[in-house]
GROMACS .gro file of C-alpha atoms in nm:
model
  243
    1MET     CA    1  -0.744  -1.752   3.361
    2THR     CA    2  -1.020  -1.771   3.102
    3THR     CA    3  -1.000  -2.078   2.881
    4ARG     CA    4  -0.864  -2.047   2.529
    5THR     CA    5  -1.209  -2.107   2.383
    6ALA     CA    6  -1.374  -1.848   2.607
    7PHE     CA    7  -1.103  -1.594   2.533
    8GLU     CA    8  -1.147  -1.638   2.158
    9ALA     CA    9  -1.522  -1.594   2.206
   10ARG     CA   10  -1.451  -1.271   2.395
   11LEU     CA   11  -1.244  -1.140   2.103
   12ARG     CA   12  -1.509  -1.235   1.851
   13LYS     CA   13  -1.777  -1.063   2.057
   14ILE     CA   14  -1.583  -0.737   2.027
   15GLY     CA   15  -1.614  -0.763   1.651
   16ASP     CA   16  -1.979  -0.856   1.666
   17GLU     CA   17  -2.051  -0.542   1.867
   18ARG     CA   18  -1.797  -0.290   1.738
   19TYR     CA   19  -1.675  -0.374   1.387
   20HIS     CA   20  -1.736  -0.101   1.131
   21ASP     CA   21  -1.965  -0.312   0.914
   22ARG     CA   22  -2.235  -0.176   1.147
   23HIS     CA   23  -2.157   0.186   1.064
   24PRO     CA   24  -2.433   0.382   0.882
   25PHE     CA   25  -2.192   0.481   0.607
   26HIS     CA   26  -2.131   0.121   0.509
   27THR     CA   27  -2.504   0.052   0.519
   28LEU     CA   28  -2.551   0.343   0.280
   29LEU     CA   29  -2.264   0.238   0.053
   30HIS     CA   30  -2.357  -0.128   0.026
   31SER     CA   31  -2.724  -0.054  -0.040
   32GLY     CA   32  -2.653   0.182  -0.329
   33GLY     CA   33  -2.745   0.491  -0.129
   34CYS     CA   34  -2.420   0.681  -0.185
   35ASN     CA   35  -2.390   0.929  -0.469
   36ILE     CA   36  -2.071   0.928  -0.674
   37ASN     CA   37  -1.908   1.205  -0.473
   38GLN     CA   38  -1.966   1.017  -0.149
   39VAL     CA   39  -1.809   0.708  -0.305
   40ARG     CA   40  -1.515   0.917  -0.422
   41ALA     CA   41  -1.468   1.066  -0.075
   42TRP     CA   42  -1.462   0.712   0.068
   43VAL     CA   43  -1.203   0.602  -0.191
   44VAL     CA   44  -0.981   0.903  -0.120
   45ASN     CA   45  -0.988   0.852   0.255
   46ARG     CA   46  -0.971   0.475   0.263
   47TYR     CA   47  -0.661   0.491   0.043
   48TYR     CA   48  -0.473   0.659   0.325
   49TYR     CA   49  -0.550   0.365   0.552
   50GLN     CA   50  -0.451   0.112   0.283
   51SER     CA   51  -0.124   0.291   0.213
   52ARG     CA   52  -0.022   0.291   0.579
   53ILE     CA   53  -0.087  -0.078   0.643
   54PRO     CA   54   0.248  -0.196   0.496
   55MET     CA   55   0.422   0.088   0.681
   56LYS     CA   56   0.260  -0.034   1.002
   57ASP     CA   57   0.372  -0.389   0.931
   58ALA     CA   58   0.727  -0.279   0.848
   59ALA     CA   59   0.744  -0.090   1.178
   60PHE     CA   60   0.623  -0.402   1.356
   61LEU     CA   61   0.877  -0.625   1.185
   62SER     CA   62   1.163  -0.392   1.276
   63ARG     CA   63   1.133  -0.502   1.640
   64VAL     CA   64   1.051  -0.872   1.595
   65GLU     CA   65   1.339  -1.091   1.707
   66ASP     CA   66   1.177  -1.426   1.625
   67PRO     CA   67   1.263  -1.528   1.264
   68ALA     CA   68   0.955  -1.751   1.241
   69LEU     CA   69   0.729  -1.459   1.329
   70ARG     CA   70   0.906  -1.236   1.076
   71ARG     CA   71   0.866  -1.498   0.803
   72SER     CA   72   0.495  -1.533   0.873
   73TRP     CA   73   0.430  -1.159   0.898
   74ARG     CA   74   0.626  -1.022   0.603
   75SER     CA   75   0.378  -1.155   0.344
   76ARG     CA   76   0.138  -0.888   0.468
   77ILE     CA   77   0.365  -0.620   0.327
   78GLU     CA   78   0.384  -0.794  -0.010
   79ASP     CA   79   0.006  -0.837  -0.015
   80HIS     CA   80  -0.032  -0.458  -0.007
   81ASP     CA   81   0.285  -0.337  -0.183
   82GLY     CA   82   0.301  -0.617  -0.439
   83THR     CA   83   0.621  -0.770  -0.576
   84ASP     CA   84   0.813  -0.751  -0.903
   85THR     CA   85   0.578  -1.012  -1.047
   86ARG     CA   86   0.254  -0.965  -0.851
   87GLU     CA   87   0.025  -0.667  -0.813
   88GLY     CA   88  -0.056  -0.559  -0.457
   89GLY     CA   89  -0.356  -0.417  -0.278
   90ILE     CA   90  -0.246  -0.054  -0.307
   91ALA     CA   91  -0.231  -0.078  -0.687
   92ARG     CA   92  -0.571  -0.248  -0.689
   93TRP     CA   93  -0.718   0.030  -0.477
   94LEU     CA   94  -0.592   0.286  -0.727
   95LYS     CA   95  -0.777   0.093  -0.998
   96LEU     CA   96  -1.093   0.152  -0.795
   97ALA     CA   97  -1.001   0.520  -0.778
   98ALA     CA   98  -0.974   0.537  -1.157
   99ALA     CA   99  -1.302   0.351  -1.198
  100VAL     CA  100  -1.490   0.613  -0.993
  101GLY     CA  101  -1.339   0.893  -1.201
  102LEU     CA  102  -1.053   1.003  -0.976
  103ASP     CA  103  -0.697   1.065  -1.086
  104PRO     CA  104  -0.496   0.787  -0.918
  105ASP     CA  105  -0.199   1.021  -0.874
  106TYR     CA  106  -0.420   1.262  -0.682
  107VAL     CA  107  -0.546   0.982  -0.456
  108ALA     CA  108  -0.193   0.853  -0.398
  109SER     CA  109  -0.081   1.201  -0.296
  110ALA     CA  110  -0.319   1.189   0.005
  111LYS     CA  111  -0.382   1.562  -0.040
  112GLY     CA  112  -0.756   1.541   0.020
  113VAL     CA  113  -0.758   1.312   0.321
  114LEU     CA  114  -0.977   1.423   0.611
  115PRO     CA  115  -0.782   1.540   0.918
  116ALA     CA  116  -0.964   1.286   1.135
  117THR     CA  117  -0.875   1.004   0.895
  118ARG     CA  118  -0.509   1.102   0.902
  119PHE     CA  119  -0.512   1.132   1.280
  120ALA     CA  120  -0.676   0.792   1.335
  121VAL     CA  121  -0.457   0.604   1.088
  122ASP     CA  122  -0.135   0.761   1.211
  123ALA     CA  123  -0.236   0.673   1.567
  124TYR     CA  124  -0.274   0.311   1.459
  125VAL     CA  125   0.072   0.304   1.301
  126ARG     CA  126   0.224   0.447   1.620
  127TYR     CA  127   0.029   0.197   1.831
  128VAL     CA  128   0.169  -0.101   1.644
  129ARG     CA  129   0.518   0.048   1.646
  130ASP     CA  130   0.528   0.135   2.017
  131GLU     CA  131   0.295  -0.092   2.216
  132PRO     CA  132   0.395  -0.437   2.348
  133MET     CA  133   0.405  -0.713   2.090
  134LEU     CA  134   0.090  -0.884   2.215
  135LYS     CA  135  -0.114  -0.566   2.177
  136ALA     CA  136   0.039  -0.494   1.837
  137VAL     CA  137  -0.059  -0.836   1.703
  138ALA     CA  138  -0.401  -0.833   1.870
  139SER     CA  139  -0.486  -0.502   1.705
  140SER     CA  140  -0.468  -0.677   1.368
  141LEU     CA  141  -0.749  -0.916   1.458
  142THR     CA  142  -1.018  -0.700   1.303
  143GLU     CA  143  -0.931  -0.921   1.005
  144LEU     CA  144  -1.143  -1.186   1.179
  145PHE     CA  145  -1.447  -0.989   1.069
  146ALA     CA  146  -1.327  -0.862   0.731
  147PRO     CA  147  -1.442  -1.146   0.500
  148LYS     CA  148  -1.809  -1.069   0.561
  149ILE     CA  149  -1.773  -0.698   0.490
  150HIS     CA  150  -1.574  -0.770   0.173
  151ALA     CA  151  -1.837  -1.016   0.052
  152ASP     CA  152  -2.117  -0.769   0.129
  153ARG     CA  153  -1.925  -0.491  -0.044
  154ILE     CA  154  -1.861  -0.693  -0.359
  155ALA     CA  155  -2.229  -0.785  -0.385
  156GLY     CA  156  -2.350  -0.433  -0.308
  157LEU     CA  157  -2.114  -0.253  -0.542
  158LEU     CA  158  -2.184  -0.489  -0.831
  159GLU     CA  159  -2.558  -0.458  -0.784
  160HIS     CA  160  -2.587  -0.081  -0.740
  161TYR     CA  161  -2.298   0.101  -0.912
  162ASP     CA  162  -2.206   0.127  -1.279
  163PHE     CA  163  -1.834   0.166  -1.206
  164ALA     CA  164  -1.813  -0.171  -1.028
  165SER     CA  165  -1.640  -0.389  -1.285
  166PRO     CA  166  -1.447  -0.700  -1.178
  167GLU     CA  167  -1.121  -0.507  -1.223
  168ALA     CA  168  -1.247  -0.210  -1.022
  169ILE     CA  169  -1.335  -0.423  -0.721
  170SER     CA  170  -1.042  -0.665  -0.748
  171TYR     CA  171  -0.900  -0.537  -0.418
  172PHE     CA  172  -1.189  -0.688  -0.224
  173ARG     CA  173  -1.184  -1.021  -0.408
  174HIS     CA  174  -0.815  -1.067  -0.332
  175ARG     CA  175  -0.866  -0.984   0.036
  176LEU     CA  176  -1.113  -1.272   0.059
  177ASP     CA  177  -0.813  -1.500  -0.001
  178GLU     CA  178  -0.543  -1.302   0.180
  179ALA     CA  179  -0.714  -1.204   0.505
  180PRO     CA  180  -0.804  -1.558   0.629
  181LYS     CA  181  -0.438  -1.663   0.602
  182ASP     CA  182  -0.325  -1.363   0.805
  183VAL     CA  183  -0.591  -1.393   1.070
  184GLN     CA  184  -0.538  -1.766   1.121
  185PHE     CA  185  -0.179  -1.696   1.215
  186GLY     CA  186  -0.250  -1.379   1.415
  187LEU     CA  187  -0.533  -1.532   1.616
  188GLY     CA  188  -0.328  -1.840   1.700
  189TRP     CA  189  -0.035  -1.622   1.809
  190VAL     CA  190  -0.253  -1.411   2.037
  191LEU     CA  191  -0.423  -1.716   2.191
  192ASP     CA  192  -0.082  -1.875   2.254
  193HIS     CA  193   0.075  -1.564   2.409
  194ALA     CA  194  -0.212  -1.421   2.615
  195VAL     CA  195  -0.126  -1.644   2.911
  196THR     CA  196  -0.257  -1.438   3.203
  197PRO     CA  197  -0.581  -1.248   3.272
  198ALA     CA  198  -0.386  -0.922   3.230
  199ASP     CA  199  -0.258  -1.041   2.891
  200GLN     CA  200  -0.610  -1.125   2.779
  201ASP     CA  201  -0.739  -0.788   2.895
  202ALA     CA  202  -0.458  -0.614   2.704
  203ALA     CA  203  -0.531  -0.808   2.386
  204ALA     CA  204  -0.902  -0.733   2.410
  205ALA     CA  205  -0.825  -0.363   2.465
  206ALA     CA  206  -0.599  -0.363   2.158
  207LEU     CA  207  -0.870  -0.511   1.939
  208THR     CA  208  -1.118  -0.258   2.077
  209PHE     CA  209  -0.874   0.022   1.995
  210LYS     CA  210  -0.851  -0.098   1.636
  211THR     CA  211  -1.229  -0.108   1.596
  212ASP     CA  212  -1.231   0.251   1.722
  213VAL     CA  213  -0.973   0.347   1.458
  214LEU     CA  214  -1.193   0.204   1.182
  215TRP     CA  215  -1.518   0.345   1.322
  216SER     CA  216  -1.378   0.695   1.371
  217GLN     CA  217  -1.272   0.713   1.006
  218LEU     CA  218  -1.629   0.648   0.896
  219ASP     CA  219  -1.768   0.895   1.149
  220ALA     CA  220  -1.551   1.165   0.993
  221LEU     CA  221  -1.649   1.060   0.642
  222TYR     CA  222  -2.020   1.060   0.723
  223SER     CA  223  -2.002   1.399   0.892
  224ALA     CA  224  -1.814   1.560   0.604
  225TYR     CA  225  -1.993   1.410   0.304
  226VAL     CA  226  -2.335   1.282   0.420
  227ALA     CA  227  -2.473   1.473   0.720
  228PRO     CA  228  -2.437   1.747   0.816
  229GLY     CA  229  -2.205   1.772   0.515
  230ARG     CA  230  -1.943   1.988   0.682
  231ILE     CA  231  -1.616   1.939   0.490
  232PRO     CA  232  -1.317   2.062   0.691
  233PRO     CA  233  -1.054   2.292   0.537
  234GLY     CA  234  -0.808   2.111   0.313
  235ALA     CA  235  -1.017   1.798   0.269
  236TRP     CA  236  -1.131   1.667  -0.069
  237GLN     CA  237  -1.405   1.872  -0.231
  238PRO     CA  238  -1.637   1.730  -0.499
  239GLY     CA  239  -1.486   1.810  -0.836
  240GLU     CA  240  -1.126   1.795  -0.718
  241GLY     CA  241  -0.875   1.534  -0.828
  242LEU     CA  242  -1.077   1.401  -1.120
  243ALA     CA  243  -0.914   1.216  -1.405
   0.00000   0.00000   0.00000
């Protein structure tokens, strides 16, 4: 069996090669190259992913028998849904929607989501609900690579876009604090439970699957709103859903 250190390096290499920070759409967004409608399309579609994360985590928790694992995992739901006294990530994302001129109720309705976005995100929820526990946890390890993209996004949005107030981008600032906590636990759990070469292969495949989920969303976004600019029927059209 590969050593723990070598296995972790294998997982990190997947992110180095496949994480969606390398996608041309993010390069365009972070450099100020997106027009306002391209930013709005990103906000509309990314909301669907954000809104399904706590649903994914609730589905995962429904089959966890270990109380310690449930206690550690359930904070992820609160981070996105919020609590009676604390705002969550979904509410913060809707603040970004308002800042770019969208009606938050329209965004929350998910009416304009690209078919490919919906397909990819729903596939991820089913994956975490149905696959073995090791693969379900390992698929969350894209969070290993999230702090860098959040930091790049904060800097890029603040530098290049008038809408990027501290309140508008508060989602990303909070994830800089939340994601490391989650990934520290998730990575340790995967390293502890991937005890055979087959386990390690399965965990690596799960992380690869998740990078594909993220990458495919941006492929669809780029195709519809950048080049060739072919928006599929039913997807958000510039001018729709404005505040």
